[in-house]
PDB file of C-alpha atoms in Angstrom:
ATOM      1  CA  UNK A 229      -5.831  14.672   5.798  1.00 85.00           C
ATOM      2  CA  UNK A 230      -9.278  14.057   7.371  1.00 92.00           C
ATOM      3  CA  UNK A 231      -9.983  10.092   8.382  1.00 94.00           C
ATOM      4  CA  UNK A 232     -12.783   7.889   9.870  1.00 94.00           C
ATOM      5  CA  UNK A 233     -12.830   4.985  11.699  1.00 95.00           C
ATOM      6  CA  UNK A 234     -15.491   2.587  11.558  1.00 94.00           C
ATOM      7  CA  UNK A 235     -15.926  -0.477  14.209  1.00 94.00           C
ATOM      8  CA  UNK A 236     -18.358  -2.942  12.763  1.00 91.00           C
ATOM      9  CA  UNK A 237     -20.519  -4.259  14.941  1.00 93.00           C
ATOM     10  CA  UNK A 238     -21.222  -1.157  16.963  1.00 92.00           C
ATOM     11  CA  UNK A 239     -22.014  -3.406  19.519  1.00 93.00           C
ATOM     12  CA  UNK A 240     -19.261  -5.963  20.184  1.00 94.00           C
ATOM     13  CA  UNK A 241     -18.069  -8.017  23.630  1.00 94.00           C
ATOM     14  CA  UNK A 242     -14.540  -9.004  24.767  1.00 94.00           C
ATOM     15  CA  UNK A 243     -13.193 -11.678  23.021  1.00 92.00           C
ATOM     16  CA  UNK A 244     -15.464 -10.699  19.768  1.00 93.00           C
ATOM     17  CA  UNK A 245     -14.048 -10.245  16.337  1.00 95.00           C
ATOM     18  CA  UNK A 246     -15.055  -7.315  14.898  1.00 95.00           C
ATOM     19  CA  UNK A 247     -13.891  -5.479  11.641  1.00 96.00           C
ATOM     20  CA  UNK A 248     -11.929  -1.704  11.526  1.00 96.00           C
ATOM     21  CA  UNK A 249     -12.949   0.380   8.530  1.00 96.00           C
ATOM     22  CA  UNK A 250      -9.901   3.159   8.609  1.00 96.00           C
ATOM     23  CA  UNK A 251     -10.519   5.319   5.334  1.00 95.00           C
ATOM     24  CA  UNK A 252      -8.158   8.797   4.571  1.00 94.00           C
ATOM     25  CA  UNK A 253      -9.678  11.098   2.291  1.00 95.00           C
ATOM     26  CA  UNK A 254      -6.102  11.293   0.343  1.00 94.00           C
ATOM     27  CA  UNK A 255      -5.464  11.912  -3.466  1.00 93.00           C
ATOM     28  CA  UNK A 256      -3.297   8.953  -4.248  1.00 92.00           C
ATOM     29  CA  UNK A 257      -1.509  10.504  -7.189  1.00 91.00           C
ATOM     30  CA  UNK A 258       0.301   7.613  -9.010  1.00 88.00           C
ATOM     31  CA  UNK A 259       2.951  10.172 -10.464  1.00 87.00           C
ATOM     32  CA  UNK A 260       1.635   9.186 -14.211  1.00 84.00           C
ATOM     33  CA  UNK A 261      -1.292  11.366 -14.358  1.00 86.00           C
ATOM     34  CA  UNK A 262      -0.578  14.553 -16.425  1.00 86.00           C
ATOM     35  CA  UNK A 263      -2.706  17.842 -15.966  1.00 88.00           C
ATOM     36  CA  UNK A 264      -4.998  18.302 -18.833  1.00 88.00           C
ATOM     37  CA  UNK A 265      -4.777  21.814 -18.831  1.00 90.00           C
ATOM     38  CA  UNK A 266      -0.720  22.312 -18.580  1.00 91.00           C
ATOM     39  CA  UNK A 267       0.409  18.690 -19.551  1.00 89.00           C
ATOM     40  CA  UNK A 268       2.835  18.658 -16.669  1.00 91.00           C
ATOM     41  CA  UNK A 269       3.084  15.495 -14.660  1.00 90.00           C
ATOM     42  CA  UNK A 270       1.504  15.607 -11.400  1.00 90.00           C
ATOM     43  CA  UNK A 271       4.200  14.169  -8.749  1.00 91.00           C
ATOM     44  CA  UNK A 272       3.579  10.596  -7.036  1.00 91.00           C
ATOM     45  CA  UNK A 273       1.102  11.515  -3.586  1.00 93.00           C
ATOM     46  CA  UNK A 274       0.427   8.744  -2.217  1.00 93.00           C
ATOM     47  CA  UNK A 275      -0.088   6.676   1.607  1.00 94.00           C
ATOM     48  CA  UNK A 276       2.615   4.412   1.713  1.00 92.00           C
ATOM     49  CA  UNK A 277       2.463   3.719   5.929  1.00 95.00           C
ATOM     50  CA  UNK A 278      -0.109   3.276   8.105  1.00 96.00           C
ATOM     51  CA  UNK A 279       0.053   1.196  11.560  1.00 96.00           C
ATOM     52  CA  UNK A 280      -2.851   0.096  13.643  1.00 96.00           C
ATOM     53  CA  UNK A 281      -2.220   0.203  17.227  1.00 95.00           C
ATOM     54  CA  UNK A 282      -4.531  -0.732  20.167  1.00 95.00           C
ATOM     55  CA  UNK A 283      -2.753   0.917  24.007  1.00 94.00           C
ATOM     56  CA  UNK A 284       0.167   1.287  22.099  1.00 92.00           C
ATOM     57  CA  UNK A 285       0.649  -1.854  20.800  1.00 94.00           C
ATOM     58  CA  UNK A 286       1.245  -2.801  17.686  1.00 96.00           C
ATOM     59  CA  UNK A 287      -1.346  -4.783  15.797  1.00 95.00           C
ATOM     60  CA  UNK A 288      -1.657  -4.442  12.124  1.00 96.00           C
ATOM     61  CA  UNK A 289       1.427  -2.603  10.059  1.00 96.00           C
ATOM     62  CA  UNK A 290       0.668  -2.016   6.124  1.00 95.00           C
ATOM     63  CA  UNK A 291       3.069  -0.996   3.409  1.00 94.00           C
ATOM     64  CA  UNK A 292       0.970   0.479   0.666  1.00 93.00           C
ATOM     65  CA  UNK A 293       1.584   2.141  -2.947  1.00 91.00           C
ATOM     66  CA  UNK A 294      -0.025   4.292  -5.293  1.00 89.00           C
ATOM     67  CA  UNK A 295      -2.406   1.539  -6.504  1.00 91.00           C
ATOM     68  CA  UNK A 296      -5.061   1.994  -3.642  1.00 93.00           C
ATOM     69  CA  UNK A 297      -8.150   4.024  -4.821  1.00 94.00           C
ATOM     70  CA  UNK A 298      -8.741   7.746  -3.811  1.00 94.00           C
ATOM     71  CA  UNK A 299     -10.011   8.226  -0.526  1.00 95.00           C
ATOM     72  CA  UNK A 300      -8.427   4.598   0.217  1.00 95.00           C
ATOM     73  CA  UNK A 301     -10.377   2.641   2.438  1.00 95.00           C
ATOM     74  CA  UNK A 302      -8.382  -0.296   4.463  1.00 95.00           C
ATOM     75  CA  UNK A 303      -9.978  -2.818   6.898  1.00 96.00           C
ATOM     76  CA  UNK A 304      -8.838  -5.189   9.014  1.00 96.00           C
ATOM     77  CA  UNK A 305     -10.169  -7.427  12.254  1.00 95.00           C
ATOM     78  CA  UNK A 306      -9.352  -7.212  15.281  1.00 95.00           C
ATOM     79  CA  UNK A 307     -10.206  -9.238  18.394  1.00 94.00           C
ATOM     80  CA  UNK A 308     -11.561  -6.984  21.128  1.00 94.00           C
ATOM     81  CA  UNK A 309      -9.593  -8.005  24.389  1.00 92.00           C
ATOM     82  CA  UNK A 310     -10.675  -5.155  26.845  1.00 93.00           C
ATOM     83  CA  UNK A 311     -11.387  -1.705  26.968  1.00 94.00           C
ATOM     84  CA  UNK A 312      -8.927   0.765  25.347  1.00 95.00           C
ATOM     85  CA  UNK A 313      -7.566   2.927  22.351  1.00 95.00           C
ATOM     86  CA  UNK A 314      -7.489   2.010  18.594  1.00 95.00           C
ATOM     87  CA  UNK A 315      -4.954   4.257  17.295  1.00 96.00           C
ATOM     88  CA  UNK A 316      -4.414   4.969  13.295  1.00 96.00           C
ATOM     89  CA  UNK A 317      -0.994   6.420  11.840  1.00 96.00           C
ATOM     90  CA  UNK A 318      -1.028   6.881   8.341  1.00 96.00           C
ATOM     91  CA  UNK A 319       1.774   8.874   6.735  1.00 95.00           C
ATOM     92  CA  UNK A 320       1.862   9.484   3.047  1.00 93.00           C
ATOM     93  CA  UNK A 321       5.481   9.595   0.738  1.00 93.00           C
ATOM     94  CA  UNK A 322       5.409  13.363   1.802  1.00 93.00           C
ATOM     95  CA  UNK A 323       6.264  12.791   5.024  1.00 92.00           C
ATOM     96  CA  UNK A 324       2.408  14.243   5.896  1.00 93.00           C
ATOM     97  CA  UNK A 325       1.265  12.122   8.882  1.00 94.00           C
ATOM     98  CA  UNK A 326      -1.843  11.867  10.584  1.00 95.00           C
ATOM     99  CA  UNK A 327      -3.191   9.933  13.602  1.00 95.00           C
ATOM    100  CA  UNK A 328      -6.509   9.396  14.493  1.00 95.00           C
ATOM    101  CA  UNK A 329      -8.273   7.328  17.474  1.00 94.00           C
ATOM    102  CA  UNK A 330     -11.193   5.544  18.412  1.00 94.00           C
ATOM    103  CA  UNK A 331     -12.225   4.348  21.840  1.00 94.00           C
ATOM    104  CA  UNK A 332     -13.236   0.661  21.902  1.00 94.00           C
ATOM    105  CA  UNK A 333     -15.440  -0.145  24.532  1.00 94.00           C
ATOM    106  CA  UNK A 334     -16.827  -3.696  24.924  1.00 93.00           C
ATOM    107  CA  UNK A 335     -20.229  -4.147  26.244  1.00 89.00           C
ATOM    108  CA  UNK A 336     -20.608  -7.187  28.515  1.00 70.00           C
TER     109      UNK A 336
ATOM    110  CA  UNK B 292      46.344  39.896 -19.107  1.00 54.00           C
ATOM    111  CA  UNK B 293      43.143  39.562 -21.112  1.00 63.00           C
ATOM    112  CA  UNK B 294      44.322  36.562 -22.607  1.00 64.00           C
ATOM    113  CA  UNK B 295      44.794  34.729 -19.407  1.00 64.00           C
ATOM    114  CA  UNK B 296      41.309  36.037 -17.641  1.00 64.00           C
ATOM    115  CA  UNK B 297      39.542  34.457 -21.016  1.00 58.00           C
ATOM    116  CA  UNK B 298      41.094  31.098 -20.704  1.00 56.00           C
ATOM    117  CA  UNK B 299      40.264  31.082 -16.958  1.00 61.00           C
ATOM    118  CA  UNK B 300      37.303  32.044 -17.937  1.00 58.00           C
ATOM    119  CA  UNK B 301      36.329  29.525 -20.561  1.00 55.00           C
ATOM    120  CA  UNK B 302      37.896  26.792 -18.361  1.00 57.00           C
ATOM    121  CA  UNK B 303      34.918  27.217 -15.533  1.00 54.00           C
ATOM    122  CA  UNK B 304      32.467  27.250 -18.393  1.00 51.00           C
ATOM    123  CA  UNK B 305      34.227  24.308 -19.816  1.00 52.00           C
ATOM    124  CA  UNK B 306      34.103  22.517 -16.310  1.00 51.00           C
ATOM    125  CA  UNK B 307      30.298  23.377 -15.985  1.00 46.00           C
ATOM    126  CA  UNK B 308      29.200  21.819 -19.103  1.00 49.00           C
ATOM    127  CA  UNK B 309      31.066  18.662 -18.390  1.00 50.00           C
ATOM    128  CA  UNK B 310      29.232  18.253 -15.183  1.00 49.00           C
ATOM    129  CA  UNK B 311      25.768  19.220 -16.767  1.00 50.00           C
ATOM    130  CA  UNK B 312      25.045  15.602 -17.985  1.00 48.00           C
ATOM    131  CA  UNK B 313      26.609  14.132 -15.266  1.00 52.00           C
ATOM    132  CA  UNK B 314      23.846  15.972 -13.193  1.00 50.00           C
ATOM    133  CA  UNK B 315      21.024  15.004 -15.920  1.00 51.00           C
ATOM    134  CA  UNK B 316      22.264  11.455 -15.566  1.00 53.00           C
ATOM    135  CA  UNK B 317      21.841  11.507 -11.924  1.00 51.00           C
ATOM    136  CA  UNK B 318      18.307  13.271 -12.708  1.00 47.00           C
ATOM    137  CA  UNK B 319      17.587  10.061 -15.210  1.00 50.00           C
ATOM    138  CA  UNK B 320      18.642   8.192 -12.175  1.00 48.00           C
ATOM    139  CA  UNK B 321      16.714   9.318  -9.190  1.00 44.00           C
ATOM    140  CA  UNK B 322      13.983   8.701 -11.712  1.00 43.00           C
ATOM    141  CA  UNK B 323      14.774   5.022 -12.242  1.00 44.00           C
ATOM    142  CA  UNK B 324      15.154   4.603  -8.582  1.00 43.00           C
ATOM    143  CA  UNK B 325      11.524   5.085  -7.865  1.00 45.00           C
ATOM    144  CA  UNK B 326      11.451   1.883  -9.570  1.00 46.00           C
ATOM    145  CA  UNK B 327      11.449  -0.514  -6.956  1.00 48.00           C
ATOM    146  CA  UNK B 328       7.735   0.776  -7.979  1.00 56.00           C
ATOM    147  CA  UNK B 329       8.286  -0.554 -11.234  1.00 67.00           C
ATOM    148  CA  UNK B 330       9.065  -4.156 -10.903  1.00 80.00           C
ATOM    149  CA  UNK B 331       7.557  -6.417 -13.131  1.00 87.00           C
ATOM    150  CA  UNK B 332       5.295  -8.893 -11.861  1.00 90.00           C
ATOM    151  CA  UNK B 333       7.412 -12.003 -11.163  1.00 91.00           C
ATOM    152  CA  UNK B 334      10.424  -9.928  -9.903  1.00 90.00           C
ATOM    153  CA  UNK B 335       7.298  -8.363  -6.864  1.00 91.00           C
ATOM    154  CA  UNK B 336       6.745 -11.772  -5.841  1.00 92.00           C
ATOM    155  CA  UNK B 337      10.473 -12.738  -5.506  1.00 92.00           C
ATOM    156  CA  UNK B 338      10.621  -9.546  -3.065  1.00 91.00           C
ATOM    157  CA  UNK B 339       7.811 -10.722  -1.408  1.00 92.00           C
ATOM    158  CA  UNK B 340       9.260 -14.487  -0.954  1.00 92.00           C
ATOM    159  CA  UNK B 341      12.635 -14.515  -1.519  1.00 91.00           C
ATOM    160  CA  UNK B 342      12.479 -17.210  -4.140  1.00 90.00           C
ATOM    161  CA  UNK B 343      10.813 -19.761  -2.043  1.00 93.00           C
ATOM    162  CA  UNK B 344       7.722 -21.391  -3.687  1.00 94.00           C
ATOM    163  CA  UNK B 345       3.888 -19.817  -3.768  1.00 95.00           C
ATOM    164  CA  UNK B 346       1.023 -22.712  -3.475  1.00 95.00           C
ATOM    165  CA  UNK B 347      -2.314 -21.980  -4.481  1.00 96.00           C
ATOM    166  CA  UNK B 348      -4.413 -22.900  -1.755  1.00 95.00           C
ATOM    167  CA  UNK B 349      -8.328 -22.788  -1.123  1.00 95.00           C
ATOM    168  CA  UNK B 350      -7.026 -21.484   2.104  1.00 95.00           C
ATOM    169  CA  UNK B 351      -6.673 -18.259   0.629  1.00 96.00           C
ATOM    170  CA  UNK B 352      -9.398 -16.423  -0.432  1.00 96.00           C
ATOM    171  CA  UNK B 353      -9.831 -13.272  -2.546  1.00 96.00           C
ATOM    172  CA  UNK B 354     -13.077 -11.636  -3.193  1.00 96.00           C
ATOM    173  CA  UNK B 355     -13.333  -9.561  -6.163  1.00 95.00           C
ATOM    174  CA  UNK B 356     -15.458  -8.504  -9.291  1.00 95.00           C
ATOM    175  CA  UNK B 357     -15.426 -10.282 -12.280  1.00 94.00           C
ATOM    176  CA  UNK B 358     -15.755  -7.581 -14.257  1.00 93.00           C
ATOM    177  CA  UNK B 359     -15.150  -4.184 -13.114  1.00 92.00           C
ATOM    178  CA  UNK B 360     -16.644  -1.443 -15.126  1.00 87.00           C
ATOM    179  CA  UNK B 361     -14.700   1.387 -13.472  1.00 89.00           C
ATOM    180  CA  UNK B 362     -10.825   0.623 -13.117  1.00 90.00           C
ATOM    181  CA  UNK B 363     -10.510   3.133 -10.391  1.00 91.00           C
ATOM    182  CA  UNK B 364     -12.731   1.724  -7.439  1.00 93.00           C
ATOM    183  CA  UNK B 365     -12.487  -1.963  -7.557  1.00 94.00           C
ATOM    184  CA  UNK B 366     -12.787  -3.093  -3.726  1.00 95.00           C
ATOM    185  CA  UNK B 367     -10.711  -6.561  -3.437  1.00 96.00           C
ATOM    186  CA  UNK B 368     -11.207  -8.302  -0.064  1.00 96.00           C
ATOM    187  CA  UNK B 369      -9.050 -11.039   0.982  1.00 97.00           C
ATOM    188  CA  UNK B 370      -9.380 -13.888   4.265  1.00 96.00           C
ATOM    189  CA  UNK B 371      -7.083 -16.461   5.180  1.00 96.00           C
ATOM    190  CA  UNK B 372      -7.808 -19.428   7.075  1.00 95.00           C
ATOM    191  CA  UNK B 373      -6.209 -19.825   9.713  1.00 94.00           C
ATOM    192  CA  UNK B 374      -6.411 -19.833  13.754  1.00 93.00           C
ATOM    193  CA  UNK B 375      -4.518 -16.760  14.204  1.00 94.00           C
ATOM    194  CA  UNK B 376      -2.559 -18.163  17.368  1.00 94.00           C
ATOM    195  CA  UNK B 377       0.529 -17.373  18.427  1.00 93.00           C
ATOM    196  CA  UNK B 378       1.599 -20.219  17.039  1.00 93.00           C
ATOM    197  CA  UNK B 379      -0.096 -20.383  14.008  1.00 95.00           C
ATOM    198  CA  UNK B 380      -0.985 -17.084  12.296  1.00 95.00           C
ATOM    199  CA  UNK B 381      -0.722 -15.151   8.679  1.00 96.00           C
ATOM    200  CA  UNK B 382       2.033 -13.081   9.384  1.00 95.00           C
ATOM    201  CA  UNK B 383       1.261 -11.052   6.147  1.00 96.00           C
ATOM    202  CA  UNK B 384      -0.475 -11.080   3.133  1.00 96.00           C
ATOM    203  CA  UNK B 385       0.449  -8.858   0.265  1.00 96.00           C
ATOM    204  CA  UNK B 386      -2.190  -8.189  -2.719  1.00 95.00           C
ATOM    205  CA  UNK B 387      -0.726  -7.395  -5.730  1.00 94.00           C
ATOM    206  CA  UNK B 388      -2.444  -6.187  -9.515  1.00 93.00           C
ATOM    207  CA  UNK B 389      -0.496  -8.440 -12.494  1.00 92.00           C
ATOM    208  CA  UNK B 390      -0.504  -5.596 -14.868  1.00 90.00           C
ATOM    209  CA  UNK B 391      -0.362  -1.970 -13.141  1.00 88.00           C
ATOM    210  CA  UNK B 392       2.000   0.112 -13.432  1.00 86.00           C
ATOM    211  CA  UNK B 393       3.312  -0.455  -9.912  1.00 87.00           C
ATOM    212  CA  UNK B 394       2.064  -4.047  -9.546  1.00 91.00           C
ATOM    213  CA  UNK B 395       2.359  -3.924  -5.701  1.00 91.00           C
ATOM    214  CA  UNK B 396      -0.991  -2.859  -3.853  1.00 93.00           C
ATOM    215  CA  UNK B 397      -0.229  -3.699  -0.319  1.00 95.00           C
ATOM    216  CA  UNK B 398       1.417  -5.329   2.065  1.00 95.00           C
ATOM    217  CA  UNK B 399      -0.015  -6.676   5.347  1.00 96.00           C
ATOM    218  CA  UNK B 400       1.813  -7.640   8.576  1.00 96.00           C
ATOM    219  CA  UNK B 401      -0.842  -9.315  10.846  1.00 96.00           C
ATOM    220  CA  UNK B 402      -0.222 -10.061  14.422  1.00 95.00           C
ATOM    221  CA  UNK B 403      -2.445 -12.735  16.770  1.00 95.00           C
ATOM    222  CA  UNK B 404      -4.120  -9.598  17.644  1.00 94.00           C
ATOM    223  CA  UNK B 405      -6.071  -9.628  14.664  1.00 95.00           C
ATOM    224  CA  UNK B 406      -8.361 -12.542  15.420  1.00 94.00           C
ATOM    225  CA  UNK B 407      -8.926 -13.512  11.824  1.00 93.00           C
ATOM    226  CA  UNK B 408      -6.547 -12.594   9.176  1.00 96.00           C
ATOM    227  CA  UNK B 409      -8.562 -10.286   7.200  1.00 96.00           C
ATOM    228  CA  UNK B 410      -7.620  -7.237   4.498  1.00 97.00           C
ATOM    229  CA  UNK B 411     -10.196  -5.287   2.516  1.00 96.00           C
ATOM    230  CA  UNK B 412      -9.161  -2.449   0.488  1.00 96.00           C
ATOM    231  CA  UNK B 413     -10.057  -0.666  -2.917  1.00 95.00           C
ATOM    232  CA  UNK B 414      -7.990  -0.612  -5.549  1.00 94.00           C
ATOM    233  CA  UNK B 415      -6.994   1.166  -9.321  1.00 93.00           C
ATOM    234  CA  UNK B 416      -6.767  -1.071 -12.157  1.00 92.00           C
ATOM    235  CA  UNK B 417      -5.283   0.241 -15.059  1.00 89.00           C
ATOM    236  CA  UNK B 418      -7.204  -2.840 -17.481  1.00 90.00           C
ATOM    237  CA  UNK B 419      -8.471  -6.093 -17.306  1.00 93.00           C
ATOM    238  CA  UNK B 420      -5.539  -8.734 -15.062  1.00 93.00           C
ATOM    239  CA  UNK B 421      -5.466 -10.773 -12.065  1.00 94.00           C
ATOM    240  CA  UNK B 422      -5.506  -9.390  -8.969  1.00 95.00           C
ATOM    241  CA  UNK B 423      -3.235 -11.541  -6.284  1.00 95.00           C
ATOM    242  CA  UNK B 424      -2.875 -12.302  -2.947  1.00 96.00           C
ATOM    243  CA  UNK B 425      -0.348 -13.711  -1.305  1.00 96.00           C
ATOM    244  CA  UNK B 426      -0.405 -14.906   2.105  1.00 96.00           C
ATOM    245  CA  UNK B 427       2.819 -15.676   3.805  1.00 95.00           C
ATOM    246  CA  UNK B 428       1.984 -17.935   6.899  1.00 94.00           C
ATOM    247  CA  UNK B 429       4.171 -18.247  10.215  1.00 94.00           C
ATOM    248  CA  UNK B 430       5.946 -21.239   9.428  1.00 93.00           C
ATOM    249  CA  UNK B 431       7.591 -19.720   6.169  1.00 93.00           C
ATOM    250  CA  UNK B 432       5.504 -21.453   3.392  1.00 95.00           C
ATOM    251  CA  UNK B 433       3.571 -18.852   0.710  1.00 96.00           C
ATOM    252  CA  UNK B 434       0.111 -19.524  -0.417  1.00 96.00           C
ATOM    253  CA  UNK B 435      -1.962 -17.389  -3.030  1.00 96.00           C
ATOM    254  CA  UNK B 436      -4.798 -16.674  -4.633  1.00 96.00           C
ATOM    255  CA  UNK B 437      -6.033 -15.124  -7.815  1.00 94.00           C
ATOM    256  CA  UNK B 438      -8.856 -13.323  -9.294  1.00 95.00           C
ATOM    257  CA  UNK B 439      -9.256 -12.000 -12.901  1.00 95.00           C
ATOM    258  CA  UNK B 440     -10.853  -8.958 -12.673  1.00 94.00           C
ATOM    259  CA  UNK B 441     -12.099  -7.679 -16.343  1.00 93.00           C
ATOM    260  CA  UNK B 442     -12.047  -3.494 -16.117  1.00 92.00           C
ATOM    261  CA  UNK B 443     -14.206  -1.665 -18.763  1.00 87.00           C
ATOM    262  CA  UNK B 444     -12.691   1.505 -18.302  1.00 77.00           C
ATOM    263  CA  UNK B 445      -8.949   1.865 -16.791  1.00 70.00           C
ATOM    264  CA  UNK B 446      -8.267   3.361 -13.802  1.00 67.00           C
ATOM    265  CA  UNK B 447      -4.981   4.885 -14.532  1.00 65.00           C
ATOM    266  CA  UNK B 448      -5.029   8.515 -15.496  1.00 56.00           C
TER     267      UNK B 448
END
């Protein structure tokens, strides 16, 4: 599962609010779509966790389902309050997990 | 002799095909239980809020097309008002689609972290409904807003 993390502004001070652009390139199969070619159902595949955590703390928890677009993109704000680590866990109904980081590092 | 092996015999076979269906049944079952997925709309929102009452309030506000013409990327964004103190936050907000097949999208828990209680996702629409957000605020009360989104092409399959 590849992801990318966006921090909008790139530029950004403490106490700023900026916004986190997490997307997953994931299929989100609903578990309704059929194969064309075999008619078989193809099983539900879908993100159903993923936590936001900045030095280890727990900021922004989300319980998803299969109704998210492909690729699903999720954003949320977050108020810079020092330097330190944005970590993304996403795990999908498979019990796949990924976790992906991005330093934040406030200028002024 | 023969006679007795046969009637052992058929007794396994009988004692197979009685648990068969039960089996299938618990097949039909594991099935149904994905189904907190398939909740109709108003039984979602009583998960959400536990049968307390859901305002609409400017507060809330949901930003999305009016008329989608692909079901399958529809990006929905959604802000709360609110001072996001650790008194006074939006502890979630949940967006839900009226008429999909699983009508829950997501659920948000915000902390004071978050500055500003802000979600923005995309979302599948399987046809033209209101798209809902509730936002469930730290003293316990429920506010929501809608949006009908028309969808010119579904986004379901």
């Amino acid at each position: 599962m590849k992801t990318l993390i966006k921090i909008k502004p790139k530029e950004y001070k403490v106490g700023d609010v900026v916004k986190v652009d997490f997307m997953a390139m994931h299929p989100m199969e609903t578990g309704m779509r059929k194969n064309k070619d075999t008619g078989e159902i193809i099983p539900a595949n879908y993100i159903d966790e993923v936590k936001f955590m900045f030095n280890d703390q727990l900021i922004t928890k989300m319980i998803i389902w299969e109704s998210l677009s492909v690729n699903p993109l999720m954003s949320i704000s977050f108020k810079v309050s020092g330097a330190g680590t944005l970590k993304v866990i996403a795990k999908d109904n498979k019990g796949q997990s990924v976790e992906s980081s991005e330093q934040i590092t406030p200028k002024g | 002799m023969e006679r007795r092996s046969f009637l052992k015999g058929f007794g396994v076979v009988a004692a197979c095909t009685a648990l068969i269906p039960q089996i299938a049944n618990a097949a039909e079952e594991a099935k149904k239980v994905v189904g907190p997925n398939e909740m109709n709309y108003d039984s979602a929102v009583a998960a959400i809020t536990g049968g307390k009452p859901v305002t609409p309030s400017a507060k809330v506000a949901i930003s999305a097309p009016e008329i989608a013409e692909n079901g399958a990327v529809v990006p929905v964004k959604v802000t709360v008002e609110s001072p996001m103190t650790n008194k006074d936050y939006v502890k979630a907000i949940h967006v839900l689609a009226s008429k999909n097949g699983n009508v829950r999208c997501a659920n948000i828990y915000l902390t004071p972290a978050n500055g500003e209680a802000y979600f923005g996702t995309r979302v599948k629409l399987g046809g033209t409904q209101d798209v809902v957000a509730i936002a469930e605020m730290s003293d316990g009360t429920f506010l929501s807003a809608k949006q009908n989104v028309k969808v010119t092409i579904g986004g379901c399959g």
